[in-house]
Amino acid sequence: MRVTVSVPGKVTLLGEHAVVYGKPALVSAINRRVYITVEGRDDSNIKIFSNDIKLQGLSLKLNGEMSSFEFETWEKKSQILEPLRYILKALEVAAQHYGKKIGANIMVRSEMPIGAGLGTSAAISVGTVAAYSALLGHEMNLNEVARMGHATEVAVQGIASPMDTAITTFGGTLYIKPEGTKPFIERIDVPCDFTSVLGYTQREETTSQILRRVKAAKDQNPKVVELIMDAIGLLVEEARSCIKKGDPKSFGDLMNINHGLLDSLGVSTRALNEMVYASRSAGALGSKLTGAGGGGCMIALCPDRAKEVSLAIKLAGGVPFEVSLSSPGLRVEPPS
Amino acid sequence: MRVTVSVPGKVTLLGEHAVVYGKPALVSAINRRVYITVEGRDDSNIKIFSNDIKLQGLSLKLNGEMSSFEFETWEKKSQILEPLRYILKALEVAAQHYGKKIGANIMVRSEMPIGAGLGTSAAISVGTVAAYSALLGHEMNLNEVARMGHATEVAVQGIASPMDTAITTFGGTLYIKPEGTKPFIERIDVPCDFTSVLGYTQREETTSQILRRVKAAKDQNPKVVELIMDAIGLLVEEARSCIKKGDPKSFGDLMNINHGLLDSLGVSTRALNEMVYASRSAGALGSKLTGAGGGGCMIALCPDRAKEVSLAIKLAGGVPFEVSLSSPGLRVEPPS
């Protein structure tokens, strides 16, 4: 038996970082996907393949106890190990949930850079859980898959917001407000064209380094940083209305404000700023870094100017790619 | 009789824009000065000379009624007219105050760019009032001079904060909090090295255009922008303590936060951001745009790295100049 599922990447439209401190955020699934194929084996081994840009040449073989690793290439071991941890943990979580474990070949392919703030770790976790569940003979229940995907992220990272696994499972655009252990999630229809261009640049810091730095800034200037978080929370509320009203222009203005506030938290970089400002010069309605910052991605909302903004991002030294928002969530792909 | 006075330029350390909405600001006099010389004439005419970079080739002759202008060069007329308006108005204000008017030659020289947010219009106003008062035979009273300097700015601009004329008259470093018509002003001792480098880039917008834009942003998203203004006000209070404690490191962190908040108000530019981030990479403790924004100047606090930061600003396309803060205010120069 062989099952292929695909899961979208996500982009944080507004509210990253502040969401860690209880403020709402807006996230949207993009039309770049991770494809996970699982295939039964005659033995109880796990073998993982990938021919992704970032995972190129990966071929990992595990024996039934998942205790020994065989890499075909050792060159990119640290880059490879990161996504691997999510795959292995997702298999474990699903196997445990169903009380059943079988051998499998697992193929991973990503249409977007890994570790760029586009939710690829959540997508890999959710996709692996879903495909392996199907291989084990279980119907895919989206709520269950999202929960297991989140459990996978928590197990690997120690702590994880359920935001990424939720958006990647359900797709669309979500307004998410942390409330105790269970966040309030509202699905939002996007009634008009929110075509955007993402610009990618190398990460200079890891997400956990950046999260620590924001925490340190908050400890050093608690009142000032709290006001900044409040401002971000408030602009997310305003932006939610802008989407509902179909007002991308005002939404863009709020993106610009949000970028400055993220800059004030110390999470922007010269390269991100370059792309953000170049996009505005090229006619974007708004632009900001997206995700944790410290490099990674920025997003420019530019329904009528995608070509010009892509060029501007390229000239500013980034890698542009056009995306549609509110893309579908987890789905089973037809057999190839 | 011939009198030469000099007046320092100023830099806003923190709090620009928010000060327009009632928040406190920190300003400091820099060691770049405007020199104004007045010299009695046998007739009642006014003649103004300047050999400044920006005012090069200016030579203006007025008849006793100040009704006709003679320019030696017409090329830079609009650039020349701007500072001229302050000189002429300052003469009028002083003449009216003392009920006396005599002819004079007036020579102006500036050690810093005019119209770059360094308070040159206030310096020219205050310097002209002071020197002309002396020519009229009146002792210079600093409070009176500051008041007349402010009246000059109000008459020319329609509206003016008394901040620039206060700092340029009294020198040093001032904490200024608008309170009704009379601001609360506190002189602050700077107990340690706050050597900074300024970076200058061409203005892309005028101050009044930028002020209108911030006003429009506030009208569009009142609650969000109010929180941003609150955050700026609060960080100015924190920064006042940092200066008093002699803690330039924490002060630098607050400058970085303030820059992001100014960016969120839409007053930064790509060129300013470039210099701001380049300075940080070169070891500045903190950096931000200073003044109205839309081009103009940025400031990097870098007591131990002035050479490196100057180079970084130059490489980022700006014109760097090192300044000391808390410089002396208005003073009479010895006869040359």
mmCIF file of C-alpha atoms in Angstrom, chain A residues 89-313:
data_model
loop_
_atom_site.group_PDB
_atom_site.id
_atom_site.type_symbol
_atom_site.label_atom_id
_atom_site.label_comp_id
_atom_site.label_asym_id
_atom_site.label_seq_id
_atom_site.Cartn_x
_atom_site.Cartn_y
_atom_site.Cartn_z
ATOM 1 C CA LYS A 89 8.560 11.626 16.220
ATOM 2 C CA ALA A 90 5.364 11.788 14.118
ATOM 3 C CA LEU A 91 5.679 8.061 13.322
ATOM 4 C CA GLU A 92 6.135 7.338 17.013
ATOM 5 C CA VAL A 93 3.146 9.483 18.035
ATOM 6 C CA ALA A 94 0.862 7.819 15.462
ATOM 7 C CA ALA A 95 2.133 4.301 16.256
ATOM 8 C CA GLN A 96 1.517 4.914 19.930
ATOM 9 C CA HIS A 97 -1.948 6.370 19.305
ATOM 10 C CA TYR A 98 -3.077 3.326 17.304
ATOM 11 C CA GLY A 99 -1.088 0.784 19.301
ATOM 12 C CA LYS A 100 0.400 -0.572 16.081
ATOM 13 C CA LYS A 101 3.742 -0.232 14.302
ATOM 14 C CA ILE A 102 4.658 -1.378 10.776
ATOM 15 C CA GLY A 103 7.696 -0.836 8.533
ATOM 16 C CA ALA A 104 7.497 1.896 5.897
ATOM 17 C CA ASN A 105 9.355 3.814 3.233
ATOM 18 C CA ILE A 106 8.769 7.545 3.587
ATOM 19 C CA MET A 107 9.359 10.047 0.815
ATOM 20 C CA VAL A 108 9.397 13.784 1.533
ATOM 21 C CA ARG A 109 9.328 16.633 -0.963
ATOM 22 C CA SER A 110 8.919 20.302 -0.143
ATOM 23 C CA GLU A 111 7.980 23.148 -2.509
ATOM 24 C CA MET A 112 9.370 25.727 -0.124
ATOM 25 C CA PRO A 113 12.537 26.262 1.896
ATOM 26 C CA ILE A 114 12.698 24.352 5.172
ATOM 27 C CA GLY A 115 13.183 26.372 8.352
ATOM 28 C CA ALA A 116 12.239 29.712 6.792
ATOM 29 C CA GLY A 117 9.244 30.394 9.009
ATOM 30 C CA LEU A 118 6.761 28.873 6.566
ATOM 31 C CA GLY A 119 5.615 26.163 8.954
ATOM 32 C CA THR A 120 7.438 23.311 7.225
ATOM 33 C CA SER A 121 8.095 21.486 10.505
ATOM 34 C CA ALA A 122 4.358 21.537 11.270
ATOM 35 C CA ALA A 123 3.578 20.466 7.697
ATOM 36 C CA ILE A 124 6.031 17.553 7.914
ATOM 37 C CA SER A 125 4.630 16.520 11.304
ATOM 38 C CA VAL A 126 1.003 16.692 10.195
ATOM 39 C CA GLY A 127 1.698 15.061 6.833
ATOM 40 C CA THR A 128 3.645 12.185 8.345
ATOM 41 C CA VAL A 129 1.003 11.544 11.002
ATOM 42 C CA ALA A 130 -1.764 11.598 8.376
ATOM 43 C CA ALA A 131 -0.042 9.378 5.828
ATOM 44 C CA TYR A 132 1.191 6.866 8.398
ATOM 45 C CA SER A 133 -2.283 6.716 9.988
ATOM 46 C CA ALA A 134 -3.714 5.848 6.572
ATOM 47 C CA LEU A 135 -1.037 3.181 6.102
ATOM 48 C CA LEU A 136 -2.069 1.736 9.473
ATOM 49 C CA GLY A 137 -5.597 1.488 8.076
ATOM 50 C CA HIS A 138 -7.193 4.387 9.928
ATOM 51 C CA GLU A 139 -9.538 6.993 8.470
ATOM 52 C CA MET A 140 -8.014 10.473 8.654
ATOM 53 C CA ASN A 141 -9.803 12.613 11.241
ATOM 54 C CA LEU A 142 -8.560 16.188 10.850
ATOM 55 C CA ASN A 143 -8.928 17.137 14.507
ATOM 56 C CA GLU A 144 -7.046 14.019 15.555
ATOM 57 C CA VAL A 145 -4.321 14.605 12.976
ATOM 58 C CA ALA A 146 -3.905 18.234 14.070
ATOM 59 C CA ARG A 147 -3.681 17.140 17.694
ATOM 60 C CA MET A 148 -1.059 14.473 16.923
ATOM 61 C CA GLY A 149 0.864 16.916 14.723
ATOM 62 C CA HIS A 150 0.953 19.353 17.604
ATOM 63 C CA ALA A 151 2.026 16.590 20.016
ATOM 64 C CA THR A 152 4.882 15.836 17.608
ATOM 65 C CA GLU A 153 6.038 19.460 17.615
ATOM 66 C CA VAL A 154 5.811 19.668 21.387
ATOM 67 C CA ALA A 155 7.853 16.467 21.740
ATOM 68 C CA VAL A 156 10.588 17.731 19.391
ATOM 69 C CA GLN A 157 10.703 21.396 20.396
ATOM 70 C CA GLY A 158 9.705 21.209 24.048
ATOM 71 C CA ILE A 159 7.116 23.911 23.444
ATOM 72 C CA ALA A 160 4.997 24.717 20.380
ATOM 73 C CA SER A 161 1.983 26.847 19.584
ATOM 74 C CA PRO A 162 -0.876 24.820 18.048
ATOM 75 C CA MET A 163 -1.155 27.597 15.431
ATOM 76 C CA ASP A 164 1.124 26.068 12.795
ATOM 77 C CA THR A 165 -0.311 22.563 12.999
ATOM 78 C CA ALA A 166 -3.874 23.964 12.929
ATOM 79 C CA ILE A 167 -3.401 26.122 9.832
ATOM 80 C CA THR A 168 -1.475 23.432 7.976
ATOM 81 C CA THR A 169 -4.168 20.818 8.727
ATOM 82 C CA PHE A 170 -7.264 22.910 8.066
ATOM 83 C CA GLY A 171 -5.906 25.384 5.514
ATOM 84 C CA GLY A 172 -7.617 28.714 4.769
ATOM 85 C CA THR A 173 -6.997 31.798 6.857
ATOM 86 C CA LEU A 174 -7.320 31.692 10.626
ATOM 87 C CA TYR A 175 -7.619 34.261 13.382
ATOM 88 C CA ILE A 176 -6.041 32.659 16.428
ATOM 89 C CA LYS A 177 -6.141 34.023 19.959
ATOM 90 C CA PRO A 178 -4.400 32.084 22.729
ATOM 91 C CA GLU A 179 -6.795 31.510 25.615
ATOM 92 C CA GLY A 180 -5.438 29.270 28.341
ATOM 93 C CA THR A 181 -4.539 25.872 26.923
ATOM 94 C CA LYS A 182 -7.068 25.962 24.105
ATOM 95 C CA PRO A 183 -6.767 28.827 21.622
ATOM 96 C CA PHE A 184 -9.821 30.535 20.174
ATOM 97 C CA ILE A 185 -9.716 29.898 16.426
ATOM 98 C CA GLU A 186 -11.914 31.584 13.844
ATOM 99 C CA ARG A 187 -11.853 30.737 10.160
ATOM 100 C CA ILE A 188 -11.927 33.886 8.053
ATOM 101 C CA ASP A 189 -13.100 34.110 4.478
ATOM 102 C CA VAL A 190 -10.857 36.224 2.301
ATOM 103 C CA PRO A 191 -13.290 37.889 -0.079
ATOM 104 C CA CYS A 192 -10.785 39.607 -2.371
ATOM 105 C CA ASP A 193 -7.384 39.149 -3.971
ATOM 106 C CA PHE A 194 -4.637 38.910 -1.357
ATOM 107 C CA THR A 195 -1.945 37.674 -3.755
ATOM 108 C CA SER A 196 1.413 38.174 -2.084
ATOM 109 C CA VAL A 197 5.074 37.729 -2.805
ATOM 110 C CA LEU A 198 7.366 36.187 -0.235
ATOM 111 C CA GLY A 199 11.039 37.053 -0.140
ATOM 112 C CA TYR A 200 13.480 34.608 1.341
ATOM 113 C CA THR A 201 16.900 35.286 2.767
ATOM 114 C CA GLN A 202 19.212 33.097 4.814
ATOM 115 C CA ARG A 203 18.496 32.818 8.533
ATOM 116 C CA GLU A 204 21.078 34.541 10.718
ATOM 117 C CA GLU A 205 19.669 33.184 13.975
ATOM 118 C CA THR A 206 17.528 30.240 14.997
ATOM 119 C CA THR A 207 13.941 30.708 16.138
ATOM 120 C CA SER A 208 14.785 29.791 19.708
ATOM 121 C CA GLN A 209 17.636 32.329 19.814
ATOM 122 C CA ILE A 210 15.238 35.018 18.621
ATOM 123 C CA LEU A 211 12.492 34.015 21.056
ATOM 124 C CA ARG A 212 15.047 34.268 23.868
ATOM 125 C CA ARG A 213 16.108 37.699 22.668
ATOM 126 C CA VAL A 214 12.524 39.016 22.638
ATOM 127 C CA LYS A 215 12.044 37.577 26.127
ATOM 128 C CA ALA A 216 15.215 39.345 27.281
ATOM 129 C CA ALA A 217 14.040 42.637 25.761
ATOM 130 C CA LYS A 218 10.743 42.230 27.589
ATOM 131 C CA ASP A 219 12.529 41.523 30.857
ATOM 132 C CA GLN A 220 14.719 44.589 30.398
ATOM 133 C CA ASN A 221 11.948 47.029 29.436
ATOM 134 C CA PRO A 222 8.744 45.279 30.499
ATOM 135 C CA LYS A 223 6.356 48.223 30.249
ATOM 136 C CA VAL A 224 7.598 49.460 26.889
ATOM 137 C CA VAL A 225 7.553 45.982 25.337
ATOM 138 C CA GLU A 226 4.091 45.287 26.783
ATOM 139 C CA LEU A 227 2.767 48.389 25.026
ATOM 140 C CA ILE A 228 4.359 47.192 21.794
ATOM 141 C CA MET A 229 2.694 43.786 22.222
ATOM 142 C CA ASP A 230 -0.620 45.536 22.955
ATOM 143 C CA ALA A 231 -0.250 47.588 19.772
ATOM 144 C CA ILE A 232 0.374 44.427 17.746
ATOM 145 C CA GLY A 233 -2.641 42.734 19.313
ATOM 146 C CA LEU A 234 -4.816 45.714 18.514
ATOM 147 C CA LEU A 235 -3.697 45.960 14.914
ATOM 148 C CA VAL A 236 -4.479 42.275 14.400
ATOM 149 C CA GLU A 237 -8.065 42.986 15.507
ATOM 150 C CA GLU A 238 -8.265 45.903 13.059
ATOM 151 C CA ALA A 239 -6.783 43.735 10.320
ATOM 152 C CA ARG A 240 -9.380 41.025 10.888
ATOM 153 C CA SER A 241 -12.070 43.612 10.100
ATOM 154 C CA CYS A 242 -10.105 44.768 7.041
ATOM 155 C CA ILE A 243 -10.100 41.222 5.605
ATOM 156 C CA LYS A 244 -13.804 40.782 6.288
ATOM 157 C CA LYS A 245 -14.544 44.128 4.651
ATOM 158 C CA GLY A 246 -12.307 43.211 1.705
ATOM 159 C CA ASP A 247 -10.002 46.179 2.253
ATOM 160 C CA PRO A 248 -6.457 45.093 1.300
ATOM 161 C CA LYS A 249 -5.245 48.724 1.229
ATOM 162 C CA SER A 250 -5.894 49.287 4.958
ATOM 163 C CA PHE A 251 -4.612 45.794 5.652
ATOM 164 C CA GLY A 252 -1.355 46.766 3.947
ATOM 165 C CA ASP A 253 -1.009 49.855 6.136
ATOM 166 C CA LEU A 254 -1.321 47.616 9.199
ATOM 167 C CA MET A 255 1.371 45.299 7.801
ATOM 168 C CA ASN A 256 3.728 48.284 7.577
ATOM 169 C CA ILE A 257 2.982 49.268 11.172
ATOM 170 C CA ASN A 258 3.498 45.666 12.284
ATOM 171 C CA HIS A 259 6.889 45.535 10.563
ATOM 172 C CA GLY A 260 8.088 48.581 12.485
ATOM 173 C CA LEU A 261 6.877 47.080 15.741
ATOM 174 C CA LEU A 262 8.732 43.830 14.975
ATOM 175 C CA ASP A 263 11.801 45.922 14.181
ATOM 176 C CA SER A 264 11.427 47.590 17.584
ATOM 177 C CA LEU A 265 11.492 44.114 19.164
ATOM 178 C CA GLY A 266 14.864 43.568 17.507
ATOM 179 C CA VAL A 267 13.851 40.675 15.248
ATOM 180 C CA SER A 268 14.390 42.292 11.851
ATOM 181 C CA THR A 269 17.639 42.301 9.904
ATOM 182 C CA ARG A 270 19.200 44.576 7.334
ATOM 183 C CA ALA A 271 18.418 42.043 4.590
ATOM 184 C CA LEU A 272 14.758 41.743 5.614
ATOM 185 C CA ASN A 273 14.380 45.535 5.812
ATOM 186 C CA GLU A 274 15.886 45.881 2.353
ATOM 187 C CA MET A 275 13.296 43.541 0.861
ATOM 188 C CA VAL A 276 10.466 45.107 2.876
ATOM 189 C CA TYR A 277 11.280 48.614 1.689
ATOM 190 C CA ALA A 278 12.090 47.559 -1.877
ATOM 191 C CA SER A 279 8.650 45.930 -2.078
ATOM 192 C CA ARG A 280 6.939 49.112 -0.960
ATOM 193 C CA SER A 281 8.857 51.117 -3.565
ATOM 194 C CA ALA A 282 7.671 48.595 -6.168
ATOM 195 C CA GLY A 283 4.051 49.233 -5.261
ATOM 196 C CA ALA A 284 3.206 46.688 -2.555
ATOM 197 C CA LEU A 285 0.180 47.704 -0.447
ATOM 198 C CA GLY A 286 2.131 46.646 2.626
ATOM 199 C CA SER A 287 5.114 44.543 3.584
ATOM 200 C CA LYS A 288 6.667 43.044 6.675
ATOM 201 C CA LEU A 289 8.903 40.297 7.893
ATOM 202 C CA THR A 290 6.953 37.133 8.590
ATOM 203 C CA GLY A 291 7.676 34.420 11.120
ATOM 204 C CA ALA A 292 10.347 34.639 13.763
ATOM 205 C CA GLY A 293 12.661 37.007 11.894
ATOM 206 C CA GLY A 294 16.442 37.118 12.076
ATOM 207 C CA GLY A 295 16.397 36.424 8.353
ATOM 208 C CA GLY A 296 13.975 33.974 6.791
ATOM 209 C CA CYS A 297 10.943 35.388 5.011
ATOM 210 C CA MET A 298 9.144 38.653 4.439
ATOM 211 C CA ILE A 299 5.748 39.070 2.838
ATOM 212 C CA ALA A 300 4.536 41.797 0.521
ATOM 213 C CA LEU A 301 0.826 42.154 -0.205
ATOM 214 C CA CYS A 302 0.677 43.109 -3.869
ATOM 215 C CA PRO A 303 -2.416 41.871 -5.754
ATOM 216 C CA ASP A 304 -1.644 44.016 -8.819
ATOM 217 C CA ARG A 305 2.115 44.214 -8.625
ATOM 218 C CA ALA A 306 3.412 40.695 -8.083
ATOM 219 C CA LYS A 307 5.879 40.878 -11.015
ATOM 220 C CA GLU A 308 7.322 44.246 -9.991
ATOM 221 C CA VAL A 309 7.586 43.279 -6.332
ATOM 222 C CA SER A 310 9.272 39.970 -7.209
ATOM 223 C CA LEU A 311 11.865 41.868 -9.206
ATOM 224 C CA ALA A 312 12.402 44.380 -6.401
ATOM 225 C CA ILE A 313 12.965 41.572 -3.894
#
